[in-house]
């Protein structure tokens, strides 16, 4: 009786052992299989785009919340000092507005805005205060004999010369006043207020050792102008006009290390330089073609565009003003 | 002896039963968990999984930082659906680039980009994928007889009509397909790709009940056009041309609630409307002047500008192309 009981128990035990072993093996096999990711049914690009969007919003949220808390402890990226000359005109506020939206996405950017004006204007002052950017607001009127007159073609006299030089002057003085070992760390870029900048161009220029260069789109009557790179070196320039100029490049196509700017305290833009030689007048004393650092995938990518905004027509405004029905002058445009 | 044997076997059996049961339960729990799709070695899947991971870390970071502050219960903001018609031209990439930088600062924005093209172009596709925005990419070619010809003045035929209507069609269909009570929550805005938008205008329009309105700068030969508000109501329009039009406003000067768009499934833009009546053709069936909701401080602030970008001259490009020295066509501008 006891033996039979023992046998029965043994059988049950063995049976249970077999069944449970099979179950475990099956479960383990399932674990090893590839996932069934039902979410992947959604077009993947849309998912990626949605996630990127959400990520960006979180980053913004964190950036804002960190700004109110302790100072961020990021590995110190070199600051990009962007010098932007600007002058009063109908589209000024619009241009500076969209430019500020681009700069807001760039970490460690210090905007040096230099008004072509005998004083700081309320429009620019207010815009900078509200911009959320780190900035310095300067002004420097263009000498009368150098100023473009109404109706002059835009190429007759170079614009923004005194303003860029004032930006350089401030920067040199400010850096001297900043104690510490990393007061020479940084990059200087001259960004006019009507151009269009990708975000990538700022990361390209951030590693500038002396002078970095890249293509500029829609400039000089060309689809793009660019340095031509062979074996990692700039060997000539693709340009539609006088390629023999020392540096036949647009202002938007290069950045200079702060160190180099500080080591050459007299380097500046020459307002009397012949047409098309303004960039060369500044770069000539700083660098040779051989030393230029090609960025943007060996100058094969257009990451900045020389866009120009149309001057708005004011025909109807003038007609209404003649009848005393013009737009309210108190409304800032 | 036999009893002891029986007892021993029983103990072993029970022990084994317990252990294997625990193993099974654990294995089954593992099976029930969400898949970790990182093993998918396709680049897109990897990107998605990486983004999800980052998103999760950000969510954690925000949760922690919020936990240290007072609990922030943000009510779900209505999504702004921005419909942007766009067409291939030299400045297209530049325009869409800077526009995307503005939109990236706006929470809960869904960009509906409609190309005037028989197919989606690689340029726009790539730009959207990399933009970091939530978007929908559509295309709809303009009928030949409605298309502006080279040299036509820009006012001859309205541009973007079929594209805006395609955006509306997609939106209506998509909302029908989205179940849930808040699928009617949202605001629709028509944003051309060359205008300039402040960030504030999006927060102004977000509370649109039916149709909200505000001034537009640099439009219609005027410093600005705007609805004139008296006692909180729009009573007439400040415009330089035919103020008697039903809604003498620019496309950039109004937003419509999604609810109203869905409640009027036939409302769209009439490409055959006389010049200057395109906005009216859409709004007439939706709202009366009396019902318009003035924003931007009773329409006293200009928060959006009708900027236009110059068509770049390609004289030197053409001259060089004639010599076989033109810009590389493979380089995207």
XYZ file of C-alpha atoms in Angstrom:
666
model
C 0.000 0.000 0.000
C 2.771 2.391 1.038
C 4.892 1.337 -1.960
C 1.993 1.891 -4.312
C 1.466 5.274 -2.691
C 5.159 5.989 -3.155
C 4.992 4.951 -6.809
C 1.916 7.039 -7.443
C 3.554 10.070 -5.880
C 6.677 9.472 -7.951
C 4.600 9.335 -11.136
C 2.758 12.537 -10.254
C 6.060 14.141 -9.365
C 7.712 13.092 -12.632
C 4.667 14.156 -14.673
C 4.508 17.513 -12.958
C 8.238 17.918 -13.415
C 7.954 17.265 -17.169
C 4.979 19.569 -17.661
C 6.455 22.440 -15.698
C 9.788 22.037 -17.462
C 8.061 22.286 -20.841
C 6.245 25.390 -19.657
C 9.454 27.004 -18.480
C 11.266 26.172 -21.714
C 8.379 27.664 -23.709
C 8.362 30.811 -21.586
C 12.118 31.198 -21.909
C 11.898 30.786 -25.681
C 9.279 33.517 -25.798
C 11.586 35.790 -23.829
C 14.372 35.279 -26.306
C 12.219 36.182 -29.300
C 12.196 39.558 -31.047
C 9.732 42.045 -29.685
C 6.491 42.744 -31.407
C 6.635 46.505 -31.458
C 3.147 47.460 -32.443
C 3.976 51.123 -32.210
C 6.309 50.710 -35.116
C 3.263 50.523 -37.347
C 3.164 54.311 -37.253
C 5.268 55.860 -39.959
C 8.626 56.007 -38.263
C 9.500 59.457 -39.441
C 6.397 60.829 -37.809
C 7.287 59.153 -34.574
C 10.799 60.523 -34.752
C 9.525 63.985 -35.536
C 6.996 63.877 -32.731
C 9.597 62.667 -30.257
C 12.074 65.310 -31.375
C 9.429 67.939 -30.880
C 8.605 66.703 -27.406
C 12.283 66.450 -26.566
C 12.849 69.998 -27.675
C 9.994 71.244 -25.544
C 11.408 69.415 -22.541
C 14.829 70.862 -23.211
C 13.320 74.336 -23.340
C 11.380 73.684 -20.156
C 14.507 72.482 -18.409
C 16.581 75.348 -19.774
C 14.055 77.787 -18.369
C 13.745 76.065 -15.023
C 17.526 75.789 -14.695
C 17.922 79.450 -15.495
C 15.911 80.239 -12.395
C 17.902 77.785 -10.279
C 21.622 77.373 -9.771
C 24.005 78.234 -12.608
C 24.353 75.347 -15.062
C 27.446 73.208 -14.779
C 28.050 72.367 -18.429
C 31.527 71.752 -19.760
C 32.398 75.281 -20.830
C 31.770 75.585 -24.559
C 33.552 78.513 -26.161
C 31.171 81.473 -26.323
C 30.186 82.686 -29.767
C 30.248 86.487 -29.883
C 27.937 87.498 -32.706
C 28.407 91.080 -33.895
C 25.333 92.391 -35.707
C 25.251 95.882 -37.198
C 21.694 97.180 -37.589
C 19.990 100.353 -38.768
C 16.497 101.809 -38.482
C 14.163 100.860 -41.324
C 10.653 99.486 -41.723
C 11.650 95.826 -41.548
C 14.185 96.234 -38.715
C 12.012 94.896 -35.902
C 10.822 91.955 -37.997
C 14.397 91.057 -38.986
C 15.776 91.292 -35.464
C 12.795 89.317 -34.153
C 13.327 86.286 -36.343
C 17.085 86.488 -35.932
C 16.654 86.402 -32.158
C 14.511 83.260 -32.506
C 17.423 81.529 -34.244
C 20.005 82.725 -31.711
C 17.807 81.562 -28.810
C 18.454 77.981 -29.898
C 22.241 78.414 -29.756
C 23.920 77.719 -26.407
C 26.627 80.118 -25.181
C 25.865 82.870 -27.653
C 26.508 86.493 -26.780
C 24.811 88.926 -29.147
C 26.585 92.237 -29.700
C 24.088 94.495 -31.448
C 25.498 97.759 -32.773
C 23.000 100.333 -33.964
C 23.916 102.745 -36.735
C 22.548 105.610 -34.692
C 23.755 108.512 -32.527
C 21.882 106.896 -29.596
C 20.319 103.587 -28.621
C 16.761 103.454 -29.968
C 13.808 102.362 -27.799
C 12.799 99.795 -30.446
C 16.077 97.880 -30.289
C 16.467 98.390 -26.521
C 13.048 96.936 -25.854
C 13.506 94.066 -28.284
C 16.800 93.046 -26.662
C 15.425 93.262 -23.121
C 12.548 90.966 -24.060
C 14.632 88.651 -26.258
C 15.833 86.271 -23.543
C 19.343 86.425 -25.031
C 22.671 87.363 -23.503
C 23.487 90.603 -25.284
C 25.407 93.843 -25.369
C 23.716 96.859 -26.891
C 25.985 99.420 -28.555
C 25.583 102.256 -31.031
C 27.861 104.030 -33.461
C 26.612 106.354 -36.171
C 28.141 106.011 -39.614
C 30.087 109.132 -40.610
C 27.965 111.283 -42.938
C 30.263 110.989 -45.945
C 30.239 107.217 -45.649
C 26.486 106.834 -45.326
C 24.375 105.551 -48.224
C 21.950 108.192 -49.424
C 18.324 107.496 -50.341
C 18.369 106.016 -53.824
C 22.034 104.965 -53.769
C 22.579 101.380 -54.886
C 23.386 99.220 -51.870
C 26.811 98.229 -53.211
C 28.042 101.865 -53.529
C 29.392 102.039 -49.996
C 29.907 99.169 -47.599
C 27.375 99.193 -44.795
C 28.013 98.339 -41.136
C 31.763 99.057 -41.136
C 31.882 101.421 -38.142
C 29.391 99.232 -36.299
C 31.432 96.046 -36.707
C 34.545 97.908 -35.629
C 32.721 99.238 -32.582
C 31.710 95.676 -31.741
C 35.362 94.600 -31.989
C 36.463 97.550 -29.836
C 33.953 96.669 -27.122
C 34.910 93.016 -27.211
C 38.639 93.742 -26.809
C 38.010 96.121 -23.965
C 35.535 93.818 -22.244
C 37.852 90.826 -22.429
C 40.716 92.834 -20.941
C 38.389 93.706 -18.068
C 37.403 90.055 -17.496
C 39.865 88.334 -15.229
C 40.441 84.594 -15.428
C 42.210 82.152 -17.666
C 39.397 81.552 -20.157
C 38.724 85.171 -21.082
C 40.361 84.463 -24.436
C 38.133 81.450 -25.149
C 35.579 82.227 -27.785
C 34.685 82.799 -31.413
C 33.729 86.033 -33.200
C 31.141 86.004 -36.001
C 29.724 88.897 -37.989
C 26.023 88.232 -38.600
C 24.028 90.793 -40.545
C 20.411 91.073 -39.492
C 18.850 90.038 -42.801
C 20.714 86.784 -43.440
C 19.427 83.319 -42.573
C 21.438 81.023 -40.334
C 21.007 77.307 -39.730
C 21.617 76.163 -36.167
C 24.360 73.834 -37.349
C 26.604 76.645 -38.539
C 27.131 77.767 -34.948
C 28.351 74.343 -33.876
C 30.628 74.254 -36.908
C 32.251 77.571 -36.028
C 32.553 76.854 -32.310
C 35.796 74.918 -32.751
C 37.533 77.694 -34.708
C 41.276 77.790 -33.944
C 42.159 80.846 -36.022
C 39.751 81.498 -38.920
C 37.132 79.007 -40.058
C 35.306 79.214 -43.395
C 32.286 77.691 -45.156
C 29.956 78.296 -48.115
C 27.362 81.094 -48.206
C 24.200 80.583 -50.243
C 22.522 83.108 -52.575
C 25.340 85.642 -52.573
C 27.185 87.589 -55.249
C 24.784 86.670 -58.046
C 25.508 82.989 -57.423
C 23.700 79.979 -56.003
C 26.534 79.932 -53.512
C 30.101 81.085 -53.049
C 32.546 78.805 -51.279
C 36.140 78.045 -50.537
C 37.333 75.097 -52.631
C 38.955 72.454 -50.445
C 41.566 69.942 -51.596
C 43.295 67.608 -49.176
C 41.685 69.380 -46.238
C 43.069 72.800 -47.276
C 41.456 75.780 -48.972
C 43.175 76.083 -52.338
C 40.982 78.655 -54.106
C 37.486 80.159 -54.049
C 34.326 79.485 -56.062
C 32.995 82.984 -56.699
C 31.461 84.844 -59.610
C 33.600 87.947 -59.301
C 37.317 88.634 -58.956
C 38.424 85.340 -57.441
C 41.875 86.940 -57.177
C 40.806 89.038 -54.181
C 42.769 87.956 -51.060
C 39.623 86.573 -49.404
C 36.737 86.590 -51.874
C 34.191 85.637 -49.223
C 31.035 87.145 -47.788
C 30.953 88.402 -44.192
C 28.643 85.459 -43.317
C 31.210 82.895 -44.506
C 33.866 83.032 -41.784
C 34.448 83.198 -38.033
C 37.562 84.257 -36.148
C 38.791 82.949 -32.825
C 38.641 85.467 -30.012
C 42.286 84.728 -29.268
C 43.283 85.890 -32.743
C 41.135 89.010 -32.450
C 42.767 89.872 -29.129
C 46.278 89.081 -30.367
C 45.766 91.602 -33.186
C 44.331 94.597 -31.370
C 44.496 96.860 -34.436
C 42.711 94.553 -36.886
C 39.446 96.011 -38.126
C 37.361 96.612 -41.223
C 38.540 99.336 -43.598
C 35.589 101.437 -44.745
C 37.704 102.841 -47.562
C 38.468 99.413 -48.991
C 37.380 99.069 -52.628
C 34.047 97.373 -53.233
C 34.238 93.666 -52.431
C 37.456 94.006 -50.430
C 35.924 94.724 -47.014
C 36.232 91.158 -45.734
C 39.774 90.970 -47.102
C 40.722 94.218 -45.332
C 39.999 92.537 -42.005
C 41.267 89.030 -42.712
C 44.493 89.961 -44.516
C 46.309 90.859 -41.320
C 45.046 87.796 -39.449
C 45.455 84.720 -41.580
C 46.713 83.240 -44.838
C 44.602 81.160 -47.222
C 46.662 78.143 -46.260
C 45.657 78.519 -42.606
C 41.901 78.715 -43.182
C 39.926 75.953 -41.441
C 37.253 74.553 -43.736
C 33.978 73.676 -41.973
C 30.568 72.384 -43.126
C 31.878 69.070 -44.406
C 34.870 70.494 -46.275
C 32.782 73.427 -47.491
C 30.308 71.132 -49.263
C 27.182 72.189 -47.319
C 25.293 75.485 -47.460
C 24.370 76.312 -43.850
C 23.922 80.077 -44.146
C 22.078 82.130 -46.728
C 22.580 85.737 -47.787
C 18.852 86.474 -47.861
C 17.673 90.024 -48.440
C 14.307 91.384 -47.388
C 12.357 93.608 -49.783
C 11.870 97.199 -48.812
C 8.104 97.443 -48.220
C 6.191 99.828 -50.471
C 4.360 102.587 -48.619
C 2.230 104.006 -51.458
C -1.132 103.641 -49.785
C 0.250 104.763 -46.448
C 1.446 108.011 -48.034
C -1.882 108.530 -49.803
C -3.775 108.037 -46.531
C -1.355 110.238 -44.609
C -2.045 113.042 -47.102
C -5.700 112.765 -46.047
C -4.773 112.634 -42.353
C -5.786 108.969 -42.216
C -2.348 107.370 -42.004
C -1.321 104.647 -39.572
C -0.922 105.681 -35.937
C 2.705 106.737 -35.455
C 2.568 105.547 -31.852
C 2.179 101.933 -32.990
C 5.610 100.310 -33.264
C 6.042 98.189 -36.385
C 10.015 3.991 7.343
C 7.551 4.095 4.450
C 5.736 7.012 6.044
C 8.957 8.870 6.498
C 9.812 8.146 2.835
C 6.364 9.384 1.825
C 6.826 12.518 3.877
C 10.243 13.199 2.376
C 8.940 12.817 -1.157
C 6.006 15.081 -0.346
C 8.379 17.738 1.001
C 10.583 17.561 -2.106
C 7.483 17.683 -4.304
C 6.048 20.694 -2.495
C 9.387 22.498 -2.531
C 9.897 21.824 -6.231
C 6.315 22.888 -6.897
C 6.863 26.199 -5.101
C 10.175 26.956 -6.805
C 8.984 26.134 -10.315
C 5.774 28.100 -9.756
C 7.797 31.160 -8.772
C 9.930 30.710 -11.900
C 6.857 30.478 -14.099
C 5.238 33.506 -12.539
C 8.430 35.498 -13.056
C 8.699 34.392 -16.685
C 5.054 35.277 -17.329
C 5.515 38.705 -15.766
C 8.467 39.336 -18.060
C 6.307 38.387 -21.039
C 3.670 40.895 -20.061
C 6.090 43.815 -19.933
C 6.460 46.453 -22.660
C 8.906 45.661 -25.352
C 12.308 47.251 -25.378
C 12.821 47.938 -29.043
C 16.480 48.861 -28.853
C 17.410 45.586 -30.463
C 15.956 46.703 -33.756
C 19.111 47.496 -35.528
C 17.492 49.679 -38.178
C 18.707 53.259 -37.806
C 15.215 54.744 -37.460
C 14.236 52.332 -34.736
C 17.442 53.103 -32.946
C 16.767 56.811 -33.267
C 13.264 56.364 -31.897
C 14.464 54.328 -28.985
C 17.275 56.760 -28.232
C 14.851 59.683 -28.375
C 12.423 57.857 -26.101
C 15.219 57.246 -23.643
C 16.218 60.896 -23.675
C 12.607 61.914 -23.352
C 12.213 59.637 -20.381
C 15.273 61.128 -18.699
C 13.939 64.617 -19.297
C 10.555 63.644 -17.942
C 12.247 62.290 -14.832
C 14.369 65.405 -14.511
C 11.328 67.627 -14.831
C 9.295 65.477 -12.464
C 12.042 65.787 -9.880
C 12.495 69.509 -10.336
C 8.750 70.064 -10.203
C 8.488 67.936 -7.097
C 10.881 70.279 -5.329
C 8.726 73.234 -6.321
C 5.003 73.492 -5.838
C 2.995 71.116 -8.011
C 2.530 72.775 -11.404
C -0.716 71.647 -12.963
C -0.619 73.064 -16.472
C -3.967 72.747 -18.209
C -3.611 71.135 -21.626
C -3.035 73.951 -24.100
C -5.017 73.804 -27.354
C -2.789 72.775 -30.257
C -2.087 75.378 -32.921
C -2.307 73.834 -36.386
C -0.220 76.036 -38.669
C -0.919 75.544 -42.369
C 1.989 76.715 -44.541
C 1.827 76.556 -48.331
C 5.302 76.488 -49.887
C 6.792 76.251 -53.356
C 10.239 75.492 -54.784
C 12.446 78.552 -55.288
C 15.979 79.646 -54.461
C 15.132 81.032 -51.023
C 12.769 78.208 -50.010
C 15.162 76.337 -47.736
C 16.340 79.539 -46.052
C 12.755 80.686 -45.450
C 11.592 77.358 -44.045
C 14.719 77.141 -41.895
C 14.184 80.423 -40.083
C 10.448 79.814 -39.851
C 11.117 76.467 -38.183
C 13.353 78.212 -35.634
C 10.425 80.422 -34.648
C 7.959 77.524 -34.467
C 10.367 75.482 -32.309
C 9.797 77.993 -29.513
C 6.009 77.543 -29.604
C 4.563 74.779 -27.414
C 1.849 72.515 -28.853
C 2.346 73.558 -32.443
C 1.616 71.169 -35.300
C 3.068 72.335 -38.613
C 1.127 71.323 -41.722
C 3.409 72.024 -44.679
C 1.772 71.748 -48.106
C 4.080 71.804 -51.106
C 2.876 73.221 -54.413
C 4.256 70.193 -56.207
C 3.082 66.933 -57.799
C 5.202 65.081 -55.206
C 6.959 65.695 -51.914
C 10.426 67.086 -52.602
C 13.551 65.719 -50.869
C 14.512 69.252 -49.767
C 11.333 69.814 -47.756
C 11.147 66.198 -46.572
C 14.659 66.335 -45.177
C 14.179 69.757 -43.623
C 11.038 68.610 -41.798
C 12.589 65.369 -40.547
C 15.501 67.318 -39.090
C 13.389 70.221 -37.830
C 12.471 68.812 -34.441
C 8.884 69.939 -34.977
C 5.634 68.006 -34.935
C 4.556 68.175 -38.560
C 2.496 66.777 -41.396
C 3.963 66.923 -44.880
C 1.480 67.211 -47.749
C 1.617 68.229 -51.393
C -0.892 69.544 -53.899
C 0.097 71.017 -57.240
C -1.626 74.238 -58.317
C -3.760 73.727 -61.429
C -1.887 74.992 -64.504
C -4.362 77.742 -65.376
C -4.138 79.107 -61.840
C -0.342 79.133 -61.622
C 1.606 82.377 -61.832
C 3.842 82.441 -64.886
C 7.433 83.734 -64.895
C 7.201 87.525 -65.020
C 3.583 87.754 -63.804
C 3.119 90.295 -61.019
C 2.595 88.466 -57.730
C -0.867 89.956 -57.194
C -2.264 88.618 -60.510
C -3.374 85.290 -59.082
C -3.614 84.327 -55.448
C -0.908 81.877 -54.433
C -1.300 78.936 -52.069
C -5.056 78.470 -52.465
C -5.090 74.760 -53.314
C -2.396 74.132 -50.710
C -4.312 75.808 -47.873
C -7.443 73.901 -48.899
C -5.474 70.636 -48.909
C -4.266 71.466 -45.403
C -7.872 72.005 -44.297
C -8.942 68.749 -45.952
C -6.234 66.784 -44.157
C -7.033 68.415 -40.836
C -10.741 67.585 -41.073
C -10.043 63.994 -42.031
C -7.375 63.564 -39.377
C -9.584 64.939 -36.609
C -12.411 62.607 -37.582
C -9.969 59.722 -37.276
C -8.844 60.832 -33.790
C -11.195 59.526 -31.155
C -11.627 61.268 -27.809
C -13.368 64.310 -26.445
C -10.661 66.882 -27.154
C -10.196 66.165 -30.854
C -11.990 69.433 -31.584
C -9.686 71.477 -29.321
C -7.319 73.601 -31.331
C -6.685 76.640 -33.457
C -5.966 76.891 -37.186
C -3.569 79.529 -38.539
C -2.386 80.132 -42.099
C 1.280 81.107 -41.994
C 3.049 81.824 -45.270
C 6.706 80.900 -45.302
C 8.097 84.385 -45.904
C 6.328 86.302 -43.133
C 7.810 87.062 -39.719
C 6.046 85.954 -36.560
C 6.659 87.048 -32.986
C 6.327 84.317 -30.372
C 3.621 86.293 -28.606
C 1.176 86.065 -31.500
C 0.837 82.314 -30.927
C -0.162 82.774 -27.306
C -2.632 85.459 -28.392
C -4.333 83.168 -30.898
C -4.371 80.110 -28.630
C -7.559 81.218 -26.879
C -9.521 81.707 -30.106
C -13.204 80.835 -29.624
C -14.342 81.355 -33.215
C -12.164 83.775 -35.202
C -9.506 85.979 -33.609
C -7.913 88.967 -35.353
C -4.930 91.338 -34.943
C -2.829 93.835 -36.906
C -0.365 92.818 -39.624
C 2.674 94.992 -40.245
C 4.101 96.054 -43.629
C 1.185 94.856 -45.720
C -0.906 96.364 -48.500
C 1.353 99.368 -49.045
C 0.837 100.380 -45.402
C 2.853 100.447 -42.209
C 0.188 98.112 -40.906
C -3.403 97.072 -41.526
C -5.623 96.356 -38.545
C -9.151 95.867 -37.315
C -10.340 98.990 -35.497
C -11.722 98.105 -32.056
C -14.298 100.122 -30.138
C -15.807 98.872 -26.885
C -14.065 95.525 -27.325
C -15.652 94.922 -30.757
C -14.251 95.230 -34.256
C -16.201 98.061 -35.889
C -14.198 98.619 -39.096
C -10.797 98.074 -40.650
C -7.750 100.281 -41.092
C -6.600 99.407 -44.602
C -5.339 101.290 -47.622
C -7.558 99.602 -50.152
C -11.293 98.842 -50.397
C -12.165 98.864 -46.703
C -15.653 97.790 -47.807
C -14.477 94.219 -48.470
C -16.202 91.802 -46.049
C -12.894 91.019 -44.287
C -10.172 93.364 -45.542
C -7.430 91.481 -43.716
C -4.254 89.661 -44.659
C -3.994 85.893 -44.241
C -1.529 86.449 -41.366
C -4.050 88.525 -39.412
C -6.529 85.927 -38.192
C -6.885 82.452 -36.687
C -9.910 80.168 -36.631
C -10.875 77.694 -33.944
C -10.650 74.062 -35.005
C -14.206 73.586 -33.796
C -15.480 76.162 -36.282
C -13.435 74.618 -39.100
C -14.892 71.189 -38.347
C -18.441 72.501 -37.944
C -18.212 73.964 -41.461
C -16.783 71.091 -43.465
C -17.233 72.865 -46.804
C -15.518 76.146 -45.896
C -12.415 76.761 -47.954
C -10.547 79.383 -49.959
C -11.981 80.306 -53.349
C -9.179 80.554 -55.918
C -11.543 82.409 -58.256
C -12.255 85.153 -55.729
C -11.368 88.625 -57.052
C -8.006 90.054 -55.984
C -8.028 90.919 -52.302
C -11.099 88.828 -51.565
C -9.397 85.498 -50.846
C -9.482 85.873 -47.057
C -13.097 87.027 -47.261
C -14.055 83.995 -49.364
C -13.054 81.751 -46.462
C -14.217 83.861 -43.530
C -17.599 84.958 -44.930
C -19.258 81.630 -44.248
C -17.734 81.305 -40.783
C -18.141 84.544 -38.896
C -19.545 88.065 -38.874
C -17.505 91.205 -38.157
C -19.379 91.552 -34.901
C -18.168 88.148 -33.718
C -14.452 88.741 -34.389
C -12.268 88.448 -31.281
C -9.673 91.230 -31.174
C -6.272 90.159 -29.830
C -2.878 91.885 -29.385
C -4.129 94.414 -26.867
C -7.287 95.369 -28.771
C -5.402 95.280 -32.056
C -2.951 97.949 -30.922
C 0.243 95.879 -31.255
C 1.975 94.638 -34.387
C 3.087 91.067 -33.637
C 3.353 89.715 -37.182
C 4.963 91.223 -40.264
C 4.248 90.619 -43.931
C 7.927 90.490 -44.877
C 8.924 89.525 -48.391
C 12.282 88.110 -49.369
C 13.992 89.386 -52.514
C 14.394 86.972 -55.360
C 18.180 86.470 -55.563
C 19.854 87.548 -58.788
C 21.687 84.769 -60.597
C 23.579 86.814 -63.208
C 27.045 85.609 -62.358
C 25.839 82.054 -61.867
C 24.432 82.051 -65.389
C 27.614 83.556 -66.813
C 29.728 80.898 -65.109
C 27.348 78.119 -66.125
C 27.763 79.189 -69.744
C 31.500 78.501 -69.274
C 30.816 75.199 -67.532
C 31.981 76.685 -64.218
C 28.618 77.039 -62.464
C 27.879 75.974 -58.911
C 27.663 72.236 -58.257
C 24.049 71.201 -58.768
C 24.438 68.477 -56.174
C 24.891 71.062 -53.424
C 21.519 71.867 -51.866
C 20.979 75.580 -51.262
